[in-house]
Structure formats: structure tokens, C-alpha cells
Amino acid sequence: MDGQALRPTASWENGTLAPVDRLRAERADSPTPGLVEGTEPGAGQKSAMFVHAQSFEDLTAEAEEEARRDDELDKSGECAEELKVLVGEKTIEEQRNNSISSESRSKEEDVSSEAWRSHRKHVFVLSEAGKPIYTRYGTEEALSSTMGVMMALVSFVEAEKNIIRSIHADGCKVVFLTKSPLVLVGVSRTCQSDKELLRELQYIYYQIVSLLTLTQLNHIFQHKQNYDLRRLLAGSEYLTDNLLHRLDRDPGLLLSAVTCLPLASSARDVVSSSLQAAKAKNLVFSILLAGDRLVTLVRKKDQFLHHIDLHLVFNLVGSSSSFREGEGWTPICLPKFNTAGFFHAHISYLEPASELCLILVSTDREDFFNMSDCKQRFLERLSKRSAYQALKEALKCPTYSVAQVGIPELRHFLYKSKSSGLYTSPEFPEVYHSDEEQERLMGLYQDLHSCLHHPTRPLRSFYRCSETENLLAWVTSGFELYLCFSPLGTKALAVSAVNKLLKWIRKEEDRLFILSPLTY
Amino acid sequence: NISFHGGESPKGTLRVKMVLLGSSGVGKSSLALRFGKDEFRSTTPTVGCAYLTRVVHLSDVTLRFEIWDTAGQEKYHSVTPLYYRGAHAALLVYDISKRETFIRAQVWLKELEKQYTPGSTVMWLVGNKGDLAQDRQVSVQEGQALANDRDLSFTETSALAGDQVSELLIYKKAVLGLIESPDLTKETFGNKGPKFKDGPHIYH
């Protein structure tokens, strides 16, 4: 691996790109992308739709805080010798060597086969009493002793007033996330950093909370420490399975962002205003999806949706066929909004075979008919407009080819506008058509993401050459950009491609992003 | 005769609230799908509740069935009263190849009986998955005996095989029962607690 970090230089940032002040003033006309948040291509013109967040950092902030506490405790000298072996960080050396030493994994050998152990990424959820709640592979029953050991590790370190974060051994990372009353454990052989793995565990945690609320979870375990939570999660395991699949595949979960259906802004504005008009007293969010792509989102004034909550909604809708047959009405907790209570979501497709799914989120559990009525009003209004036809047309080509950008060596890219929390990405080119290749590319992006967001030594930009592709990642206060070039490309070409790409995105931003989000 | 149509008669429509209750995986959604579209598809577990409407034209009246297909999963049980409250017809569904679902249906029955004055709701005990007769754990006699004991109507069905006659029977008998003694109110969902004072309403 030929990795090389580019030091961000003033000349690169200022030499070719317009000064920030001018951009602010002439944002709409300027083809030159801004480096400052709020002026980058794709930045919303009004307030953002989502909770303003430094995205990834925000997501992992809690874990960081725990880590800091952990460090402080370390300094206090309470840390026992053996803990130094357990607590990660000390063995941050990347393990390329995936050979499995049977010795270190003997605990699992008792209950599982070689095939089970060779999965790339395991996820376990257990209660603080050590009772299994979820495993990605195999059955929870068969793993009760394994999970017991995991809990013992957590408790042992806790008893010393410390927190176990990770174990690195034999190309395997074991990452712990304690979110009382749950403990989540990830076991990975990928190159992902602890922080990335923690992020994934957080998602799983939020998935469980979204089904039950944290209040209910706490209540259950306060009442009965030994409770078997699988009873309440029965029938929903597939949501967690699918979320884990998405975490491997969906750039949105990596970037903490959402992608939009490419649609002419005139049509999108009509759809948005039709949705805005179909309001009701307790309606908080109206979300229109086309598959995994956002068409529009209208929210109550001063209420923001977090991208994690939106991804959980995407996962719910994408994983279930039950909304196809009728109108769905379900309690749902949006954990980044409020872990204590349920919203009630009306979920239905606009037409029987349509990809367009409308989600109306209300605060009132008796609001079904009101929401159903909102949907009807929206549909009636929209059907009268030509924008509906334009929207249906847009569904036929929900993505675009990278060739449109006109950079010959460019194969694929991810571009996220930080202020809007939206990203855009072309379809995968021919070379990445197989599932394996797509996952491999996602793995490379994850790698770059890890480097840019390294907890102690974050990079602003990163260029990497390999036999199969060259990659460039660049983060500014306004955007995050990941580019994949053919292995024949050069660094100079990559750098010049950034400008060209940003100009193209600026030109297309009306279509690729939601620039004027609405509120009721 | 009962016939199924996609359209809805604007005049003389009787709204019938019907709820499907039972354990997870007994085939409530498949039955609902069979009622409405005469189709079978394997489905993912229902999330919360699915609401479907089916219009049935009889010779003298049009019935608009408002079907609440509830999730069998335990985590949703706290919201289930929302759906069975004020229902005109309740189908308690179990899987004939799984005894525990039959026991669970009896638990549902007890819960319903707590809420309802007898005779106000047409209740059906439905043994689904009749196509799995080789794995049967609940006999027809047992189902029938429970139904007789608790004054329920009883049938066995197969949403998979599309035993349409049985489904029609459910409709017909449910409907006939309703026309005799029911409380077809429009506000079946929004009202707190069961309401059975009103007579049948016909909306124009």
C-alpha cells in the first residue's frame, strides 16, 4: 500500500479557489466552490433540514467523552497491569495478518465452527446481566457462554473504575460499547478503526432504542435485571441484520448524510410545497422517499431530524414489505430526537407499485386518520401538477453516470455538503458492479474516512495509490470529498479533478440536492 | 351474494371495523391479503399495524371493511387496544401447527372479553395454515370446542392454498351478524374506550 498524506497548503486552498468573502456574496452565481461551511455546493439556502452536527464527530462524541474519562482514570494510576493488555490504543498497529491463532479464540471454539469465526464482522448485543440479546451470526442461545465472557470482561474492568474500549489481537479488533442497560460488542477483521466500529455499534444501539425507547429499556431492566430482551425484539432481528448490511454498503451511513433523488428543482419545489400544504396539528415530519433516496422532507418549524433517525426510518421502510399492502401505522422512537418517547409514523406508498413512500410522523398515537387524510390531500394536490409526472420520470433514472462529470480517469466519488447533511454519488461503474467489488470500494472509502477522522491525528487530505485504483480524500469545513480514480491516474490529475468536479457539482446542485427545505 | 370490487359506492356504505389478532407469524397479514386481493405472498413481520380497506357490494348495501392487521410481536401489544377498540369484527388467528399460538389466541380472547359486552362484536376463531395439516398440533375439535364454549364462530383456513370459500364464509357470517346487532360508527378509531350504544349507521 502506497499511502501518502498531502499536507494541506494555503496555496492549494487559496490559489485556485475564490476567496471566501466573495463566495458568500455571490454564492448563487459563483461556479467556484466554497471552502467554508454554508457556501459549498449543495448547501441549503435556508436553514438545514437536519440537526446541525459535525456529523461523525457528533456521533462519536459520547464515546470520546468516555474515552477521555478513561484516560483521566489512566493517569490516576489506578490502572492495573493486565488492563494495559486489554485496553486498545496501545496496540494500534494495523494488522494485515489475518491468520487466526486458535489460542486467543479458544473461548469461541467451544460453541462455534470455523466458518462462524471467519465472518468479517460480528456484532453482539447483551444485557448488563450478560444475557444474549442479539448476534449477527448464529443463535443467541449457543453463544450465551461467549457473551457471558464478554460481560465478565466489561465488569472486570469496570470494577477497577475503568472502561474497556477495545482489544486488538491477531488481526481482530474487539470493540466494546457500554450503553446501559445494554452492552454492544463488535468483533472485526476489517481495517476499520475502533472509532468506525464504535459508530456502527452506536447505530445498532439506536436501532434497538428506536423499537423500544430507552425509557422502556431502563424500566424493564430496573424491574428485572435478568430479563430476556429477545422477547421484545422478536420479529425485528431482520431490521438489525439489514442495518448491518447497510453499514457495509451505504455511503450515507459512513458519511452521516443522506442522498437525494436527482430531480429538477422546480419539480422538487412543487412536491415540497404540496407536502407542506398537507399539514396537521401533530404532524412533525413529512418525508417522501424514493427507495433509499430522499425526495423531500418537510418539518415543523424548530424541529430537526437527525440523519441517524432518518437512516433508521430508511432501514425500517426498506426492510419491510408490510407497508406495501396497506397503510402502516407504527410507534417509532427517533432516538436522536428523544430517547424517551414514541412518535407514530404513518407509512404508505403513494401508489401500489410505486417506489415513492411517504412517511408522516405524528406525536399522537390516535392520529392515524388525520395522517391518512394528510396523505390523501398531498396526493390529490400533487396529482394535479405536472411535477408529479416529472417526479415519476425522475424515478426511472434515480442515479447518474460519472461520465457526465467529464473527468476521464474518475471512476466514482462521494461528495458531502456538511451544512445540508446531504451527499451525492454517481452509480458504480462497470468495474465495481459485483457485490464484492462494491464492498471492497466501500471498504477503501471507510479507510480514508478513518484517516480523515482519526481521533488524534486527523488528516485534511489523503492521496493513496494502489494496483487497482488511486484514491483521494479531502475534507474542508464545508465538504467532504472522496474520489476514486483508475490506477493510471496521477496525483496532479487528481488534484485538478477536484476543481472540475466541484464546479460540476455546483452546476448540478439544484438537481442533486435539496436547496430550499420547507417547514410547515 | 358477496362480490368484491375495487370501487366504492358513494351511497349507502356501511363501515365495518375489523381487527386481526394473534401471535406473530400465524398469517394475519396473509389472510388480510387473501381477503382483499386473493393473493398470497410471503411477508415480512408487520410493523405496528397495517390498515387496509376492502369494499364488498351486497345486493342492498355496500360494506366498507376497514381491516386493522395488527403486529403479533409482543413489543406492540401496548398499542393493540387502539385497534380492537370499537371493532365490529375480531378475528383471533392461530396457527394449527403451533400449539402456543392457540394458547395465545385464548389470551387475546380474555383481553377482548374484558373490554366487550357480549354480543357486541362478532368474534371469530380462525385456525390458519390448514395446508400444514401434517404438522397439526391443534385439532379441529379443539378449536371448535373453544369456539362453542366461548360463543365464537370458528373456521379453519389456509391463506396459502387460498381456501377462498372459508374466507367468504367469514365475510358472509361476519356481515350477517353485523347487520343484525351491531354498532357501526364512523368514529371507531378516535373514541376512547369501546362504544356500543349506537345502532348501525349508514353513511350517505
XYZ file of C-alpha atoms in Angstrom:
724
model
C 0.000 0.000 0.000
C 1.491 3.301 -1.079
C -0.107 5.725 1.252
C 0.880 9.338 1.174
C -0.635 12.149 3.115
C -0.811 15.531 1.472
C -0.195 18.373 3.821
C -2.909 20.870 3.177
C -1.231 24.010 1.980
C -2.507 27.517 1.841
C -1.643 27.762 -1.830
C -3.849 24.849 -2.704
C -6.765 26.175 -0.810
C -6.491 29.760 -1.888
C -4.646 29.642 -5.161
C -7.298 28.171 -7.362
C -10.409 28.785 -5.410
C -12.165 32.037 -4.851
C -11.750 33.820 -1.559
C -14.356 33.070 0.984
C -15.801 36.575 1.282
C -16.618 36.795 -2.349
C -18.252 33.436 -2.268
C -20.584 34.413 0.484
C -21.771 37.346 -1.516
C -22.045 35.673 -4.888
C -22.800 32.201 -3.810
C -25.562 31.568 -6.252
C -23.622 32.670 -9.314
C -20.185 31.541 -8.424
C -19.147 28.325 -10.110
C -16.249 28.118 -7.718
C -16.888 26.009 -4.704
C -16.595 27.408 -1.248
C -14.425 26.010 1.404
C -16.466 27.416 4.185
C -19.462 25.687 5.578
C -22.626 27.097 4.146
C -21.119 28.108 0.821
C -20.155 24.708 -0.534
C -22.106 23.146 -3.382
C -25.237 21.518 -2.046
C -25.508 23.764 0.976
C -29.109 24.681 1.652
C -30.169 28.247 1.026
C -32.287 28.405 4.126
C -31.801 26.561 7.343
C -30.679 22.999 7.117
C -33.099 20.117 7.370
C -31.082 18.182 9.811
C -29.776 18.662 13.246
C -26.652 20.642 12.774
C -23.878 18.323 13.620
C -20.243 17.878 12.977
C -21.697 14.589 11.868
C -19.206 11.890 12.555
C -17.639 13.694 15.469
C -21.035 14.337 16.936
C -21.915 10.715 16.628
C -18.820 9.504 18.364
C -18.652 12.348 20.840
C -20.148 10.306 23.624
C -17.658 7.541 23.101
C -14.878 10.106 23.025
C -16.062 11.521 26.278
C -15.983 8.112 27.818
C -12.529 7.679 26.406
C -11.395 10.919 27.967
C -12.741 9.866 31.311
C -10.973 6.632 30.748
C -7.719 8.443 30.065
C -8.084 10.527 33.165
C -8.540 7.423 35.159
C -5.473 6.008 33.482
C -3.467 8.965 34.667
C -4.628 8.494 38.186
C -2.518 5.391 38.222
C -5.326 3.072 39.162
C -4.854 1.072 36.040
C -3.737 -2.437 36.702
C -1.032 -4.003 34.588
C -3.288 -6.505 32.909
C -5.620 -3.776 31.742
C -2.929 -2.419 29.515
C -3.214 -5.578 27.545
C -6.970 -5.273 27.276
C -7.416 -1.592 26.600
C -6.859 -0.856 22.919
C -4.884 2.161 21.782
C -1.643 0.591 22.902
C -1.675 -1.838 20.039
C -2.958 0.437 17.350
C -0.660 -1.197 14.816
C -2.737 -2.204 11.848
C -2.952 -5.922 11.467
C -2.720 -7.075 7.912
C -2.105 -10.566 9.051
C -5.375 -12.378 9.340
C -4.121 -15.732 10.461
C -6.130 -16.951 13.380
C -4.420 -18.185 16.412
C -6.603 -20.805 17.932
C -5.233 -19.971 21.327
C -6.696 -16.497 21.609
C -10.092 -17.560 20.324
C -10.452 -20.765 22.230
C -13.402 -19.330 24.136
C -15.423 -19.242 20.962
C -14.265 -22.561 19.636
C -16.335 -24.413 22.151
C -19.585 -23.192 20.687
C -18.851 -22.432 17.069
C -17.434 -23.648 13.834
C -14.524 -22.336 11.822
C -16.942 -20.842 9.310
C -18.706 -18.923 12.017
C -15.466 -17.499 13.312
C -14.243 -16.430 9.924
C -17.016 -13.876 9.360
C -15.581 -10.447 8.734
C -17.591 -8.669 11.315
C -19.534 -9.953 14.264
C -21.879 -7.911 16.358
C -23.197 -8.974 19.726
C -25.657 -7.254 21.986
C -26.080 -8.354 25.568
C -27.688 -7.102 28.714
C -25.650 -5.969 31.672
C -26.558 -9.253 33.299
C -24.705 -10.944 30.438
C -27.823 -12.295 28.777
C -27.622 -12.541 24.985
C -29.882 -10.154 23.073
C -28.588 -10.266 19.538
C -25.910 -11.871 17.454
C -25.349 -11.169 13.790
C -24.422 -14.774 13.039
C -25.524 -17.951 14.744
C -28.028 -18.171 17.550
C -28.001 -16.303 20.812
C -28.598 -19.471 22.818
C -25.432 -21.096 21.529
C -23.450 -18.004 22.439
C -24.596 -17.441 25.962
C -21.282 -18.517 27.422
C -19.359 -16.358 24.938
C -21.455 -13.364 25.840
C -21.002 -14.194 29.486
C -17.269 -13.879 28.951
C -17.739 -10.545 27.202
C -19.751 -9.255 30.109
C -17.146 -10.560 32.518
C -14.500 -8.525 30.683
C -16.618 -5.416 30.883
C -17.397 -5.930 34.569
C -13.822 -6.784 35.445
C -12.518 -3.545 34.002
C -15.412 -1.604 35.479
C -14.650 -2.982 38.898
C -11.322 -1.166 38.650
C -13.223 2.029 37.885
C -12.203 1.872 34.271
C -13.850 1.238 30.936
C -12.874 -1.383 28.422
C -12.803 0.045 24.937
C -11.158 -2.462 22.690
C -8.961 -5.480 22.414
C -6.616 -5.857 19.476
C -5.302 -9.302 18.779
C -4.430 -11.424 15.772
C -5.920 -9.198 13.133
C -9.088 -8.967 15.129
C -10.486 -5.948 16.887
C -12.961 -6.373 19.669
C -14.725 -3.125 20.397
C -16.965 -2.540 23.390
C -19.725 -0.020 23.717
C -21.455 0.175 27.067
C -24.788 1.926 26.811
C -26.564 0.998 29.981
C -28.645 -1.171 30.158
C -27.067 -2.680 27.038
C -23.557 -3.736 26.124
C -22.591 -3.951 22.481
C -19.554 -5.792 21.239
C -18.127 -5.726 17.729
C -15.545 -8.228 16.555
C -13.998 -7.222 13.278
C -11.256 -8.358 10.957
C -11.598 -5.334 8.728
C -9.119 -2.443 8.738
C -11.690 -0.121 10.241
C -10.588 1.921 13.205
C -12.074 1.480 16.648
C -13.909 4.711 16.135
C -15.583 3.473 12.965
C -16.555 0.247 14.651
C -17.967 2.167 17.576
C -20.005 4.242 15.179
C -21.524 1.059 13.787
C -22.297 -0.231 17.273
C -23.965 3.081 18.059
C -26.225 2.558 15.079
C -27.203 -0.870 16.360
C -27.871 0.598 19.767
C -30.088 3.278 18.275
C -31.888 0.655 16.203
C -32.866 -1.178 19.370
C -33.838 2.042 21.129
C -35.983 3.051 18.161
C -38.058 -0.089 18.662
C -38.451 0.155 22.412
C -37.355 3.600 23.674
C -34.614 3.963 26.236
C -37.153 4.669 28.947
C -38.786 1.314 28.386
C -35.406 -0.423 28.235
C -34.356 1.109 31.526
C -37.672 0.315 33.089
C -37.506 -3.318 32.045
C -34.025 -3.887 33.370
C -34.596 -1.975 36.574
C -37.591 -4.140 37.146
C -35.944 -7.383 36.174
C -32.214 -7.407 35.644
C -32.309 -10.871 34.174
C -34.950 -10.084 31.549
C -34.622 -11.783 28.185
C -34.933 -8.826 25.831
C -35.194 -11.120 22.828
C -38.859 -11.495 23.697
C -39.469 -7.857 22.871
C -37.171 -7.787 19.881
C -38.608 -10.974 18.405
C -39.593 -10.444 14.823
C -37.382 -7.382 14.443
C -33.995 -9.055 14.205
C -34.147 -8.563 10.464
C -34.018 -4.801 10.998
C -30.700 -5.101 12.798
C -29.423 -7.566 10.190
C -30.331 -5.175 7.411
C -28.850 -2.214 9.201
C -25.555 -4.084 9.498
C -25.718 -4.838 5.801
C -26.307 -1.167 5.104
C -23.381 -0.188 7.252
C -21.175 -2.202 4.912
C -22.750 -0.851 1.764
C -24.398 2.512 2.177
C -22.149 5.581 1.889
C -24.823 7.601 3.688
C -24.206 5.772 6.933
C -20.471 6.301 6.541
C -20.798 9.985 5.737
C -23.574 10.675 8.229
C -25.569 12.068 5.372
C -28.489 11.333 3.104
C -28.666 11.301 -0.663
C -31.437 12.754 -2.778
C -33.278 11.620 -5.844
C -31.936 13.779 -8.695
C -34.867 15.961 -9.652
C -35.283 19.358 -11.281
C -35.578 21.901 -8.514
C -38.808 23.286 -9.986
C -40.440 19.855 -9.659
C -38.995 19.254 -6.221
C -40.277 22.610 -5.028
C -43.801 21.732 -6.127
C -43.605 18.362 -4.377
C -42.288 20.042 -1.247
C -44.948 22.729 -1.209
C -47.688 20.145 -1.784
C -46.357 18.246 1.181
C -46.103 21.444 3.177
C -49.749 22.199 2.475
C -50.876 18.813 3.771
C -50.214 19.613 7.370
C -51.901 18.685 10.610
C -51.668 19.776 14.203
C -49.488 16.965 15.470
C -47.535 16.344 12.306
C -43.823 16.862 12.937
C -42.071 15.472 9.864
C -43.245 14.576 6.375
C -40.704 12.545 4.480
C -41.010 11.424 0.879
C -38.629 8.675 -0.171
C -37.837 7.063 -3.477
C -36.207 3.813 -2.415
C -33.229 4.908 -0.345
C -33.255 8.402 -1.722
C -34.853 11.425 -0.231
C -37.244 13.307 -2.482
C -38.172 15.917 0.064
C -38.586 16.468 3.756
C -40.848 18.997 5.409
C -40.553 19.567 9.122
C -42.201 21.518 11.855
C -40.504 24.802 12.478
C -37.697 24.469 15.009
C -37.824 20.690 14.891
C -34.895 18.999 13.256
C -34.400 15.452 12.245
C -31.066 13.796 12.828
C -29.565 11.832 9.959
C -29.288 8.765 12.198
C -33.008 8.851 12.846
C -33.606 9.254 9.141
C -31.389 6.270 8.379
C -33.352 4.220 10.889
C -36.537 5.213 9.093
C -34.942 4.290 5.744
C -33.968 0.949 7.197
C -37.446 0.286 8.541
C -39.136 1.161 5.275
C -36.584 -0.624 3.119
C -36.676 -3.809 5.187
C -40.396 -4.344 5.471
C -42.889 -5.414 2.858
C -45.825 -4.765 5.166
C -46.275 -1.138 4.097
C -46.912 -2.336 0.555
C -50.256 -3.915 1.365
C -51.919 -1.077 3.139
C -51.210 1.943 5.264
C -48.754 1.267 8.042
C -49.156 2.850 11.443
C -46.456 2.199 13.937
C -44.923 3.614 17.058
C -41.325 4.602 16.398
C -38.779 6.194 18.656
C -36.389 8.575 16.925
C -33.560 8.216 19.402
C -31.536 11.248 18.351
C -34.657 13.340 18.762
C -35.837 11.856 22.012
C -34.947 8.505 23.509
C -37.836 8.668 25.945
C -40.893 8.572 23.762
C -42.559 7.231 20.695
C -43.613 9.086 17.643
C -46.240 7.478 15.493
C -45.463 7.052 11.855
C -47.921 6.673 9.026
C -46.075 4.830 6.296
C -47.518 4.169 2.862
C -46.613 4.065 -0.788
C -48.146 6.718 -2.990
C -49.302 4.121 -5.497
C -49.352 0.329 -5.272
C -46.305 -0.397 -7.416
C -44.588 2.925 -6.843
C -41.181 3.419 -5.282
C -42.430 6.580 -3.635
C -43.015 6.082 0.043
C -44.482 8.736 2.266
C -43.732 8.818 5.975
C -45.766 11.123 8.162
C -44.531 11.397 11.713
C -47.025 12.474 14.337
C -46.821 12.926 18.077
C -50.288 11.489 18.653
C -50.910 7.776 18.627
C -54.556 8.306 17.741
C -53.679 10.370 14.706
C -53.954 7.635 12.123
C -56.929 9.027 10.249
C -55.539 12.547 10.361
C -52.315 11.318 8.813
C -54.181 9.228 6.285
C -56.101 12.353 5.380
C -52.856 14.350 5.023
C -51.596 11.748 2.607
C -54.776 11.954 0.543
C -54.610 15.723 0.419
C -50.963 15.611 -0.617
C -51.656 13.061 -3.316
C -54.668 14.938 -4.655
C -52.759 18.187 -4.827
C -49.697 16.594 -6.371
C -51.622 14.577 -8.960
C -52.955 17.767 -10.454
C -49.483 19.123 -11.068
C -47.120 18.292 -13.878
C -44.409 17.966 -11.262
C -45.828 14.565 -10.359
C -45.108 13.362 -13.875
C -41.625 14.850 -13.680
C -41.108 13.042 -10.401
C -42.225 9.746 -11.903
C -39.853 10.324 -14.800
C -37.023 11.041 -12.384
C -37.660 7.689 -10.705
C -36.641 5.968 -13.917
C -33.104 7.289 -13.592
C -32.510 7.627 -9.859
C -28.783 7.917 -10.364
C -26.274 9.272 -12.871
C -23.122 8.160 -14.576
C -19.763 9.527 -13.546
C -19.076 10.108 -17.250
C -21.355 13.163 -17.024
C -18.703 14.909 -14.989
C -16.258 14.604 -17.864
C -13.141 13.553 -15.999
C -11.796 10.526 -17.882
C -9.827 8.896 -15.081
C -12.517 9.439 -12.454
C -14.396 6.263 -11.638
C -16.525 7.166 -8.681
C -16.852 9.734 -5.938
C -18.696 10.664 -2.759
C -19.366 14.315 -2.078
C -20.995 15.500 1.119
C -22.121 19.020 1.796
C -21.589 19.429 5.512
C -24.095 22.184 6.126
C -27.000 20.417 4.448
C -26.051 16.911 5.573
C -26.700 15.703 2.033
C -24.344 13.797 -0.221
C -24.217 12.857 -3.856
C -22.542 9.988 -5.597
C -22.772 8.519 -9.104
C -23.708 4.935 -9.849
C -20.939 2.379 -9.590
C -19.089 1.990 -12.888
C -18.654 -1.344 -14.649
C -15.523 -2.338 -12.710
C -17.417 -2.158 -9.435
C -20.561 -3.925 -10.487
C -20.153 -7.046 -8.422
C -21.188 -7.002 -4.794
C -17.675 -7.938 -3.707
C -16.131 -5.068 -5.642
C -18.655 -2.585 -4.296
C -17.986 -3.692 -0.769
C -14.264 -3.502 -1.415
C -14.595 0.075 -2.675
C -16.749 0.945 0.313
C -14.031 -0.557 2.488
C -11.485 1.741 0.845
C -13.715 4.752 1.434
C -14.150 3.675 5.035
C -10.399 3.508 5.344
C -9.999 7.019 4.004
C -12.774 8.176 6.267
C -10.943 6.690 9.236
C -7.802 8.617 8.312
C -9.603 11.922 7.841
C -11.381 11.483 11.145
C -8.585 9.944 13.117
C -9.165 10.751 16.783
C -5.665 12.020 17.480
C -4.196 12.804 14.087
C -6.935 13.714 11.642
C -5.884 14.442 8.063
C -7.258 17.154 5.839
C -6.435 15.324 2.657
C -5.087 11.981 1.696
C -3.905 10.504 -1.601
C -3.362 6.805 -1.954
C -2.183 4.733 -4.904
C -2.765 1.043 -5.261
C -2.726 -1.507 -8.039
C -6.450 -1.355 -8.521
C -7.300 2.309 -8.035
C -5.998 5.651 -6.830
C -7.938 7.437 -4.164
C -8.090 10.993 -2.968
C -9.939 12.210 0.080
C -10.312 15.822 1.090
C -12.172 17.432 3.932
C -12.775 21.137 4.448
C -15.099 22.903 6.832
C -17.672 22.919 4.032
C -17.492 19.488 2.485
C -16.078 16.014 2.459
C -14.944 14.518 -0.805
C -13.776 11.029 -1.702
C -12.634 10.295 -5.230
C -11.734 7.052 -6.880
C -9.551 7.175 -9.987
C -8.254 4.499 -12.285
C -4.795 3.290 -11.228
C -3.353 5.058 -14.267
C -4.254 8.476 -12.907
C -1.669 10.765 -11.336
C -1.759 12.907 -8.246
C -1.666 16.080 -10.327
C -4.624 14.856 -12.284
C -6.479 14.023 -9.101
C -5.918 17.478 -7.693
C -7.086 19.179 -10.848
C -10.073 16.840 -10.962
C -11.248 18.140 -7.613
C -11.802 21.604 -9.039
C -13.510 20.307 -12.084
C -15.761 18.056 -10.039
C -16.693 20.771 -7.572
C -17.616 23.062 -10.441
C -19.750 20.319 -11.933
C -21.493 19.719 -8.607
C -22.088 23.444 -8.255
C -23.642 23.461 -11.696
C -25.850 20.473 -10.876
C -26.587 21.275 -7.244
C -30.174 22.320 -7.965
C -30.899 18.833 -9.161
C -28.731 16.775 -6.817
C -29.531 18.475 -3.535
C -32.459 19.939 -1.686
C -31.505 23.588 -1.577
C -34.678 25.054 -0.187
C -36.083 22.808 2.510
C -39.502 23.780 3.830
C -41.191 23.880 7.193
C -44.911 23.816 7.937
C -74.164 -12.743 -2.840
C -70.949 -11.078 -1.832
C -68.755 -9.758 -4.560
C -65.511 -7.884 -4.474
C -64.973 -4.660 -6.285
C -62.241 -2.133 -6.312
C -64.510 0.867 -6.341
C -66.584 2.287 -3.587
C -70.230 3.065 -3.762
C -70.764 6.635 -2.647
C -74.169 5.883 -1.264
C -75.306 3.609 1.496
C -71.903 2.498 2.626
C -71.656 0.659 5.897
C -68.304 0.877 7.559
C -67.181 -2.248 9.322
C -64.161 -2.159 11.541
C -62.438 -5.496 11.606
C -59.329 -6.408 13.532
C -56.958 -9.335 13.134
C -55.301 -10.506 16.327
C -52.933 -13.331 17.130
C -49.338 -14.353 17.625
C -46.508 -13.325 15.361
C -46.279 -15.464 12.247
C -49.723 -17.080 12.297
C -50.608 -15.461 8.983
C -52.738 -12.455 9.839
C -51.254 -10.352 7.045
C -51.541 -13.218 4.591
C -55.208 -13.605 5.485
C -55.724 -9.886 5.055
C -54.065 -10.076 1.669
C -56.193 -13.054 0.725
C -59.343 -11.184 1.730
C -58.508 -8.196 -0.308
C -56.613 -9.320 -3.350
C -56.924 -13.077 -3.332
C -53.166 -13.306 -3.450
C -50.511 -14.981 -1.421
C -47.064 -13.571 -0.830
C -44.655 -14.293 1.919
C -44.482 -11.180 4.013
C -42.065 -9.661 6.474
C -43.408 -9.270 10.015
C -45.945 -6.477 10.237
C -44.581 -3.321 11.776
C -47.074 -1.822 14.209
C -50.262 -2.202 12.293
C -51.384 -2.218 8.687
C -54.663 -0.666 7.670
C -56.466 -1.930 4.609
C -59.884 -1.209 3.279
C -61.963 -3.550 1.163
C -65.315 -2.776 -0.290
C -67.891 -5.508 -0.599
C -71.096 -4.901 -2.506
C -74.153 -6.760 -1.331
C -77.473 -6.568 -3.048
C -78.864 -3.878 -0.786
C -75.842 -2.370 0.861
C -72.156 -1.705 0.321
C -69.825 -2.698 3.081
C -66.543 -0.981 3.542
C -64.329 -3.217 5.607
C -61.682 -1.325 7.488
C -59.216 -4.003 8.365
C -56.644 -3.494 11.086
C -53.971 -6.066 10.604
C -52.046 -5.888 13.861
C -48.472 -6.994 14.518
C -48.263 -10.119 16.622
C -44.995 -9.110 18.225
C -45.058 -8.553 21.921
C -43.480 -5.112 21.772
C -46.528 -3.754 20.003
C -49.049 -5.162 22.432
C -49.302 -1.958 24.380
C -50.780 -0.203 21.340
C -53.035 -3.029 20.186
C -56.085 -1.799 22.172
C -56.099 1.152 19.790
C -57.049 -1.203 17.051
C -59.510 -3.578 18.640
C -61.330 -0.865 20.495
C -64.713 -0.442 18.907
C -64.160 -3.194 16.340
C -67.254 -4.776 14.839
C -65.487 -7.959 13.966
C -62.434 -9.505 15.540
C -60.567 -12.419 14.056
C -58.473 -14.328 16.563
C -55.991 -16.142 14.422
C -53.787 -19.067 15.378
C -51.554 -21.454 13.502
C -52.879 -25.033 13.638
C -49.296 -26.325 13.555
C -48.223 -24.340 16.629
C -49.972 -25.008 19.891
C -48.589 -21.949 21.629
C -50.361 -19.707 19.142
C -53.662 -21.365 20.085
C -52.950 -20.637 23.730
C -52.013 -17.098 22.809
C -55.312 -16.688 20.958
C -57.089 -17.560 24.202
C -55.127 -14.851 25.978
C -56.280 -12.396 23.348
C -59.802 -13.634 23.812
C -59.651 -12.978 27.549
C -58.375 -9.480 26.879
C -61.140 -8.820 24.389
C -63.784 -10.179 26.736
C -62.652 -7.764 29.408
C -63.373 -4.886 27.074
C -66.522 -6.029 25.387
C -70.062 -6.593 26.323
C -71.027 -9.974 24.920
C -72.657 -9.951 21.551
C -71.480 -6.513 20.537
C -68.645 -7.763 18.398
C -68.608 -10.639 16.013
C -65.690 -12.747 17.097
C -64.145 -15.428 15.008
C -61.647 -18.022 15.982
C -59.569 -18.782 12.920
C -57.175 -21.723 12.668
C -54.867 -20.747 9.833
C -52.305 -22.751 7.850
C -54.739 -25.544 7.093
C -52.225 -26.616 4.437
C -49.892 -27.751 7.220
C -52.279 -30.498 8.337
C -49.400 -32.987 8.575
C -47.840 -30.848 11.336
C -51.105 -30.188 13.070
C -50.870 -29.552 16.807
C -54.360 -28.228 17.364
C -57.245 -30.425 16.256
C -60.352 -29.112 14.572
C -62.357 -30.428 17.531
C -60.287 -28.421 19.981
C -60.793 -25.243 18.016
C -64.470 -25.911 17.634
C -64.833 -26.759 21.338
C -63.214 -23.500 22.386
C -65.412 -21.590 19.986
C -68.565 -23.301 21.280
C -67.544 -22.732 24.856
C -66.924 -19.016 24.375
C -69.652 -18.404 21.841
C -67.351 -17.643 18.951
C -67.653 -18.541 15.322
C -64.985 -20.919 14.147
C -63.296 -21.871 10.924
C -60.039 -23.230 9.623
C -58.404 -21.570 6.661
C -55.327 -21.589 4.546
C -54.155 -18.251 3.291
C -51.520 -20.115 1.282
C -53.838 -22.521 -0.523
C -56.398 -19.771 -0.905
C -59.304 -21.537 0.625
C -61.461 -18.752 -0.663
C -64.716 -20.394 0.387
C -63.693 -20.163 4.012
C -62.741 -16.535 3.622
C -66.038 -15.744 2.010
C -67.766 -17.533 4.821
C -66.033 -15.356 7.310
C -67.187 -12.338 5.468
C -70.697 -13.511 4.959
C -71.269 -14.633 8.504
C -69.476 -11.662 9.944
C -71.574 -9.417 7.809
C -74.849 -11.134 8.618
C -74.001 -10.990 12.275
C -73.250 -7.338 11.975
C -76.364 -6.382 10.202
C -78.395 -7.951 12.972
C -76.743 -6.493 16.012
C -74.022 -4.049 15.547
C -72.816 -0.599 16.165
C -71.333 0.696 13.015
C -69.947 4.005 13.926
C -67.692 6.196 11.976
C -65.524 7.228 14.863
C -64.346 3.787 15.691
C -60.753 4.821 15.987
C -60.781 8.169 17.642
C -63.016 7.451 20.604
C -61.683 6.455 23.941
C -62.970 3.135 25.111
C -65.497 0.880 23.457
C -68.714 2.431 22.300
C -71.609 0.233 21.625
C -74.600 2.409 22.216
C -75.353 3.410 18.688
C -77.213 1.323 16.207
C -75.982 0.713 12.685
C -75.128 3.817 10.751
C -75.418 4.194 7.082
C -73.411 6.973 5.565
C -74.530 8.811 2.528
